[in-house]
Short mmCIF file of C-alpha atoms in Angstrom, two decimals:
data_model
loop_
_atom_site.label_atom_id
_atom_site.label_comp_id
_atom_site.label_asym_id
_atom_site.label_seq_id
_atom_site.Cartn_x
_atom_site.Cartn_y
_atom_site.Cartn_z
CA UNK A 1 -0.14 0.19 -0.04
CA UNK A 2 1.60 3.44 -1.25
CA UNK A 3 0.85 6.84 0.76
CA UNK A 4 0.49 10.13 -0.26
CA UNK A 5 1.90 11.75 2.87
CA UNK A 6 5.62 12.83 1.79
CA UNK A 7 6.70 11.71 5.41
CA UNK A 8 6.96 8.18 6.75
CA UNK A 9 10.38 7.79 8.96
CA UNK A 10 11.02 4.14 9.72
CA UNK A 11 11.49 4.05 13.79
CA UNK A 12 10.90 2.04 17.05
CA UNK A 13 8.54 2.72 19.79
CA UNK A 14 10.12 3.31 23.11
CA UNK A 15 7.44 4.86 25.36
CA UNK A 16 3.36 4.76 25.50
CA UNK A 17 1.11 6.81 28.19
CA UNK A 18 -2.35 5.98 27.95
CA UNK A 19 -4.80 8.14 29.18
CA UNK A 20 -8.52 7.29 29.35
CA UNK A 21 -9.00 8.43 25.32
CA UNK A 22 -5.63 9.54 24.19
CA UNK A 23 -2.12 7.83 25.21
CA UNK A 24 1.44 9.21 24.22
CA UNK A 25 3.58 7.09 21.45
CA UNK A 26 7.33 7.83 21.48
CA UNK A 27 9.02 6.57 18.85
CA UNK A 28 12.90 6.54 18.34
CA UNK A 29 13.77 7.44 14.78
CA UNK A 30 17.04 7.26 14.37
CA UNK A 31 18.47 8.57 18.12
CA UNK A 32 15.63 11.78 17.69
CA UNK A 33 12.52 10.73 19.26
CA UNK A 34 9.03 11.75 17.75
CA UNK A 35 5.93 11.91 19.60
CA UNK A 36 3.15 11.06 18.54
CA UNK A 37 -0.25 11.71 20.19
CA UNK A 38 -2.78 8.77 19.21
CA UNK A 39 -6.38 7.00 20.68
CA UNK A 40 -6.20 4.28 23.31
CA UNK A 41 -9.05 2.37 20.40
CA UNK A 42 -5.81 2.90 17.86
CA UNK A 43 -3.05 1.36 19.62
CA UNK A 44 -5.20 -1.36 21.37
CA UNK A 45 -6.50 -1.82 17.53
CA UNK A 46 -3.00 -1.98 16.40
CA UNK A 47 -1.73 -4.16 19.28
CA UNK A 48 1.36 -1.72 19.81
CA UNK A 49 3.88 -2.39 22.37
CA UNK A 50 7.26 -0.31 23.11
CA UNK A 51 10.10 -2.68 21.21
CA UNK A 52 7.48 -2.51 17.82
CA UNK A 53 8.69 -1.11 14.78
CA UNK A 54 6.59 1.87 13.10
CA UNK A 55 6.38 4.59 10.59
CA UNK A 56 5.95 7.71 11.34
CA UNK A 57 3.60 9.46 9.14
CA UNK A 58 3.86 13.16 9.21
CA UNK A 59 1.52 15.14 5.80
CA UNK A 60 4.15 17.47 5.07
CA UNK A 61 1.63 20.79 5.15
CA UNK A 62 1.58 19.21 8.84
CA UNK A 63 5.52 20.19 9.02
CA UNK A 64 5.93 23.61 10.95
CA UNK A 65 9.42 24.94 10.19
CA UNK A 66 11.90 26.96 12.54
CA UNK A 67 14.84 28.91 11.82
CA UNK B 1 -34.05 38.25 -10.35
CA UNK B 2 -35.23 35.51 -11.54
CA UNK B 3 -39.03 35.59 -12.04
CA UNK B 4 -39.49 32.01 -10.58
CA UNK B 5 -37.18 32.47 -7.71
CA UNK B 6 -38.79 31.25 -4.57
CA UNK B 7 -39.59 33.75 -1.75
CA UNK B 8 -39.41 33.45 1.55
CA UNK B 9 -41.57 36.09 3.63
CA UNK B 10 -40.64 37.34 7.15
CA UNK B 11 -42.81 39.15 9.81
CA UNK B 12 -42.50 40.03 12.58
CA UNK B 13 -45.02 40.41 15.33
CA UNK B 14 -45.17 40.96 19.56
CA UNK B 15 -48.01 38.56 20.36
CA UNK B 16 -51.46 39.78 19.91
CA UNK B 17 -50.14 42.89 18.04
CA UNK B 18 -49.98 43.23 14.39
CA UNK B 19 -47.41 41.84 11.96
CA UNK B 20 -44.57 43.54 10.90
CA UNK B 21 -43.51 42.24 6.82
CA UNK B 22 -41.29 43.66 4.44
CA UNK B 23 -44.18 46.28 3.68
CA UNK B 24 -43.39 48.10 7.02
CA UNK B 25 -39.75 47.52 7.21
CA UNK B 26 -39.26 49.36 3.57
CA UNK B 27 -41.24 52.23 5.23
CA UNK B 28 -39.17 52.40 8.20
CA UNK B 29 -36.18 52.74 5.86
CA UNK B 30 -38.04 55.08 4.08
CA UNK B 31 -38.18 56.97 6.88
CA UNK B 32 -34.92 56.75 8.20
CA UNK B 33 -33.73 57.82 4.44
CA UNK B 34 -36.35 61.14 4.40
CA UNK B 35 -36.14 62.01 8.00
CA UNK B 36 -39.86 62.46 7.74
CA UNK B 37 -43.17 60.20 7.70
CA UNK B 38 -45.13 62.10 5.17
CA UNK B 39 -41.91 61.71 2.46
CA UNK B 40 -41.55 58.23 3.73
CA UNK B 41 -45.56 57.37 3.11
CA UNK B 42 -45.63 58.77 -0.40
CA UNK B 43 -42.06 57.03 -1.14
CA UNK B 44 -43.71 53.57 -0.70
CA UNK B 45 -47.17 54.65 -1.93
CA UNK B 46 -49.41 54.78 1.43
CA UNK B 47 -51.51 57.35 3.12
CA UNK B 48 -50.21 59.33 5.78
CA UNK B 49 -52.57 58.01 8.18
CA UNK B 50 -51.28 54.07 6.93
CA UNK B 51 -48.16 54.96 7.15
CA UNK B 52 -48.86 56.47 10.91
CA UNK B 53 -50.84 53.04 11.84
CA UNK B 54 -47.67 50.77 9.96
CA UNK B 55 -45.09 52.74 11.84
CA UNK B 56 -47.13 52.10 15.52
CA UNK B 57 -47.02 49.00 14.49
CA UNK B 58 -43.21 48.71 14.44
CA UNK B 59 -43.13 51.00 17.77
CA UNK B 60 -45.49 48.16 19.15
CA UNK B 61 -42.81 45.44 18.77
CA UNK B 62 -39.82 46.89 20.29
CA UNK B 63 -39.35 47.76 24.18
CA UNK B 64 -37.91 51.12 22.11
CA UNK B 65 -39.64 52.99 19.90
CA UNK B 66 -37.95 52.83 16.33
CA UNK B 67 -39.42 55.71 15.09
CA UNK B 68 -39.73 59.02 16.78
CA UNK B 69 -42.15 61.58 15.07
CA UNK B 70 -42.71 65.11 15.66
CA UNK B 71 -46.70 65.58 15.59
CA UNK B 72 -46.90 68.60 12.78
CA UNK B 73 -50.13 69.40 12.17
CA UNK B 74 -52.34 67.14 8.73
CA UNK B 75 -48.94 66.71 7.20
CA UNK B 76 -46.63 65.53 10.29
CA UNK B 77 -43.52 66.94 10.82
CA UNK B 78 -39.77 65.54 10.89
CA UNK B 79 -39.81 61.96 12.06
CA UNK B 80 -36.46 60.01 13.65
CA UNK B 81 -35.59 56.31 12.81
CA UNK B 82 -34.13 55.32 16.63
CA UNK B 83 -30.63 53.57 17.08
CA UNK B 84 -33.00 50.23 18.20
CA UNK B 85 -34.87 50.98 14.98
CA UNK B 86 -31.97 50.86 12.65
CA UNK B 87 -31.27 47.46 14.53
CA UNK B 88 -34.41 46.39 13.48
CA UNK B 89 -33.70 47.19 9.54
CA UNK B 90 -30.75 45.00 10.02
CA UNK B 91 -31.87 42.38 11.50
CA UNK B 92 -34.95 42.14 9.55
CA UNK B 93 -33.05 42.29 6.26
CA UNK B 94 -30.24 39.79 7.20
CA UNK B 95 -33.54 37.43 8.07
CA UNK B 96 -34.71 38.04 5.12
CA UNK B 97 -31.28 37.55 3.13
CA UNK B 98 -30.78 33.97 5.57
CA UNK B 99 -34.70 32.67 4.44
CA UNK B 100 -34.39 33.39 1.04
CA UNK B 101 -31.47 31.02 1.15
CA UNK B 102 -33.52 28.32 2.40
CA UNK B 103 -35.96 28.44 0.42
CA UNK B 104 -34.04 28.20 -2.57
CA UNK B 105 -32.18 25.25 -0.90
CA UNK B 106 -36.11 23.99 -0.36
CA UNK B 107 -36.83 24.66 -4.10
CA UNK B 108 -34.00 22.11 -4.73
CA UNK B 109 -32.01 24.80 -6.03
CA UNK B 110 -29.08 24.11 -3.59
CA UNK B 111 -30.19 19.81 -3.98
CA UNK B 112 -30.44 17.19 -1.71
CA UNK B 113 -31.39 19.80 1.01
CA UNK B 114 -31.86 18.15 4.77
CA UNK B 115 -32.67 20.26 7.72
CA UNK B 116 -29.81 20.74 9.31
CA UNK B 117 -27.74 22.31 6.35
CA UNK B 118 -30.24 24.21 5.87
CA UNK B 119 -30.40 25.61 9.42
CA UNK B 120 -26.74 25.68 8.72
CA UNK B 121 -26.73 28.02 5.76
CA UNK B 122 -28.88 30.14 7.85
CA UNK B 123 -25.48 30.88 9.76
CA UNK B 124 -22.15 30.27 8.89
CA UNK B 125 -19.89 28.62 5.60
CA UNK B 126 -17.00 27.62 6.44
CA UNK B 127 -13.97 26.71 4.03
CA UNK B 128 -13.44 23.53 5.18
CA UNK B 129 -13.98 21.51 2.26
CA UNK B 130 -15.21 18.17 3.83
CA UNK B 131 -18.14 18.88 6.13
CA UNK B 132 -20.55 16.10 6.90
CA UNK B 133 -23.60 16.07 8.08
CA UNK B 134 -23.18 12.87 10.95
CA UNK B 135 -25.45 10.99 13.61
CA UNK B 136 -23.87 10.73 16.89
CA UNK B 137 -23.40 7.14 17.92
CA UNK B 138 -21.45 6.41 20.99
CA UNK B 139 -19.35 8.66 22.89
CA UNK B 140 -16.79 8.39 25.36
CA UNK B 141 -15.49 10.64 28.04
CA UNK B 142 -12.15 10.98 29.35
CA UNK B 143 -10.54 13.85 31.67
CA UNK B 144 -9.67 16.29 28.95
CA UNK B 145 -10.69 14.53 25.95
CA UNK B 146 -13.95 12.78 24.69
CA UNK B 147 -14.07 10.41 21.45
CA UNK B 148 -17.21 11.38 19.50
CA UNK B 149 -18.32 8.03 17.21
CA UNK B 150 -20.57 9.28 14.58
CA UNK B 151 -22.25 7.44 11.48
CA UNK B 152 -21.63 9.29 8.19
CA UNK B 153 -23.42 6.98 5.49
CA UNK B 154 -24.50 3.56 5.83
CA UNK B 155 -21.61 2.18 7.42
CA UNK B 156 -18.97 3.89 7.18
CA UNK B 157 -18.50 5.73 10.60
CA UNK B 158 -16.47 8.89 11.42
CA UNK B 159 -14.38 9.05 14.64
CA UNK B 160 -13.37 12.95 16.53
CA UNK B 161 -11.61 13.49 19.38
CA UNK B 162 -12.35 16.78 21.51
CA UNK B 163 -12.30 17.94 24.36
CA UNK B 164 -14.56 17.21 27.34
CA UNK B 165 -15.55 21.52 27.01
CA UNK B 166 -16.27 21.03 23.28
CA UNK B 167 -18.41 18.08 24.02
CA UNK B 168 -20.65 19.99 26.97
CA UNK B 169 -20.79 23.37 25.12
CA UNK B 170 -21.77 21.52 22.23
CA UNK B 171 -24.69 19.49 24.27
CA UNK B 172 -23.66 16.30 21.74
CA UNK B 173 -25.72 12.92 23.00
CA UNK B 174 -26.26 10.04 21.65
CA UNK B 175 -27.95 9.68 18.82
CA UNK B 176 -28.09 13.70 17.83
CA UNK B 177 -27.15 15.18 15.15
CA UNK B 178 -23.61 17.06 14.50
CA UNK B 179 -21.67 18.64 11.30
CA UNK B 180 -18.59 17.33 11.31
CA UNK B 181 -15.56 19.41 9.41
CA UNK B 182 -12.31 18.06 7.91
CA UNK B 183 -10.05 20.44 5.82
CA UNK B 184 -8.62 18.52 2.68
CA UNK B 185 -5.26 19.28 3.44
CA UNK B 186 -6.13 17.34 6.81
CA UNK B 187 -6.49 14.20 4.60
CA UNK B 188 -3.83 11.33 3.54
CA UNK B 189 -4.38 9.08 0.90
CA UNK B 190 -3.56 5.47 0.61
CA UNK B 191 -3.80 3.08 -2.28
CA UNK B 192 -3.10 0.01 -3.53
CA UNK B 193 -2.30 -3.77 -1.86
CA UNK B 194 -0.57 -4.14 1.30
CA UNK B 195 -1.92 -5.16 4.94
CA UNK B 196 -0.77 -1.62 6.31
CA UNK B 197 -2.06 -0.84 9.63
CA UNK B 198 -3.07 2.76 10.27
CA UNK B 199 -3.22 4.67 14.00
CA UNK B 200 -5.57 6.80 11.85
CA UNK B 201 -9.00 6.39 12.94
CA UNK B 202 -10.52 7.77 10.27
CA UNK B 203 -10.08 5.23 7.03
CA UNK B 204 -12.67 5.71 4.72
CA UNK B 205 -12.95 4.08 1.53
CA UNK B 206 -13.66 5.63 -1.78
CA UNK B 207 -12.71 5.40 -5.70
CA UNK B 208 -11.44 8.53 -7.02
CA UNK B 209 -13.87 11.05 -8.90
CA UNK B 210 -11.60 13.89 -9.82
CA UNK B 211 -8.21 14.85 -9.75
CA UNK B 212 -6.77 18.56 -10.15
CA UNK B 213 -3.32 18.94 -10.77
CA UNK B 214 -1.60 22.57 -9.46
CA UNK B 215 2.13 23.28 -9.62
CA UNK B 216 2.84 21.73 -6.13
CA UNK B 217 -0.50 19.98 -4.81
CA UNK B 218 -3.36 18.12 -6.43
CA UNK B 219 -7.03 18.22 -4.80
CA UNK B 220 -7.80 14.13 -5.21
CA UNK B 221 -11.97 14.29 -4.99
CA UNK B 222 -12.87 10.38 -3.57
CA UNK B 223 -17.21 9.35 -4.03
CA UNK B 224 -17.10 7.39 -0.65
CA UNK B 225 -20.98 6.16 -1.46
CA UNK B 226 -24.39 7.12 -0.28
CA UNK B 227 -23.83 10.54 -2.61
CA UNK B 228 -21.09 11.89 -0.24
CA UNK B 229 -17.84 12.91 -1.21
CA UNK B 230 -14.29 13.49 0.56
CA UNK B 231 -11.63 15.75 -0.88
CA UNK B 232 -8.08 15.83 -0.07
CA UNK B 233 -5.03 18.05 -0.88
CA UNK B 234 -2.15 16.33 -1.10
CA UNK B 235 1.19 17.31 -2.89
CA UNK B 236 1.52 16.26 -6.67
CA UNK B 237 4.27 14.47 -5.90
CA UNK B 238 2.30 12.41 -3.62
CA UNK B 239 -0.14 11.95 -6.18
CA UNK B 240 1.50 10.75 -8.41
CA UNK B 241 3.70 8.51 -6.30
CA UNK B 242 -0.03 7.07 -6.15
CA UNK B 243 -0.43 5.94 -9.86
CA UNK B 244 -4.20 7.34 -9.25
CA UNK B 245 -6.65 7.48 -11.98
CA UNK B 246 -10.34 8.42 -12.08
CA UNK B 247 -11.92 5.26 -11.05
CA UNK B 248 -9.54 3.90 -8.88
CA UNK B 249 -10.44 2.61 -5.16
CA UNK B 250 -8.72 4.69 -2.51
CA UNK B 251 -8.47 5.30 0.97
CA UNK B 252 -9.13 8.91 2.76
CA UNK B 253 -6.90 8.42 6.48
CA UNK B 254 -7.51 11.23 8.70
CA UNK B 255 -6.99 11.50 12.70
CA UNK B 256 -9.79 11.53 14.71
CA UNK B 257 -8.12 15.36 16.53
CA UNK B 258 -8.35 16.67 12.80
CA UNK B 259 -12.65 16.48 12.86
CA UNK B 260 -13.94 19.69 13.95
CA UNK B 261 -17.01 19.08 15.51
CA UNK B 262 -20.45 21.72 14.96
CA UNK B 263 -24.11 21.99 15.92
#
């Protein structure tokens, strides 16, 4: 399956903190950490756990630049 | 103005008092313009007596008078439209304009009118390209966030994550109707085979109905069934990578947190 999103960074889940509705997932991407907030239901659906290989998918329009 | 245009007529009335409709508001506006009841009556083709009665009806509508006349014998003196009167004119014209839009929808000019979107047309329009009328099927609450599951069409579900405060303010409840808004730039498209699974809660299948290429972006519209469509704006590179052509199946993905709810 191909995606329109221009950014798919390969990484590994290093931390999952679940709330009631949403969860914070930290992904190590080549030594840098990307934080994702997804719903708890999505975590359960994907059976996501620490150590899993995942892609952090980010639409190019969602990337803010700083200089 | 088209000859067969459907018009909606607006009339205001305080309990038991005469109706104030367009003719009387036209007269009030003429008074504001002419500064005299005599001249205003003439401008709208009424006798002085009829104009006076009509303006009395308008004055009876509001807690404070809309027009203050200086009695000036049989021909009447000057007359002044108050702030309240001017607000009444402006409010009436605005309501008339919105009513006309609803009338146009009812008459089929807007196509597929439903009551909620008709009411919406009374109020604001938004830049969000994807606006869906949904029925709330499930609400789950956390401390800060709440998850709202909605039926979009047939079996297609939409999920939104909003704050608890928003949930309260919107007064959402299961079975209620809600408008779900998704900016087209929030939508990621997926195509082709393969077992990729996503955390994105909204995964709407459709078929490509239209592709519009710009220099940087492409706008892709999917037919998602039930007469509904969903528009995604993706980069042109992204669109090329998907090798989409009209009629191809594709999946629209967007996060629940990217769905705005409105009532």
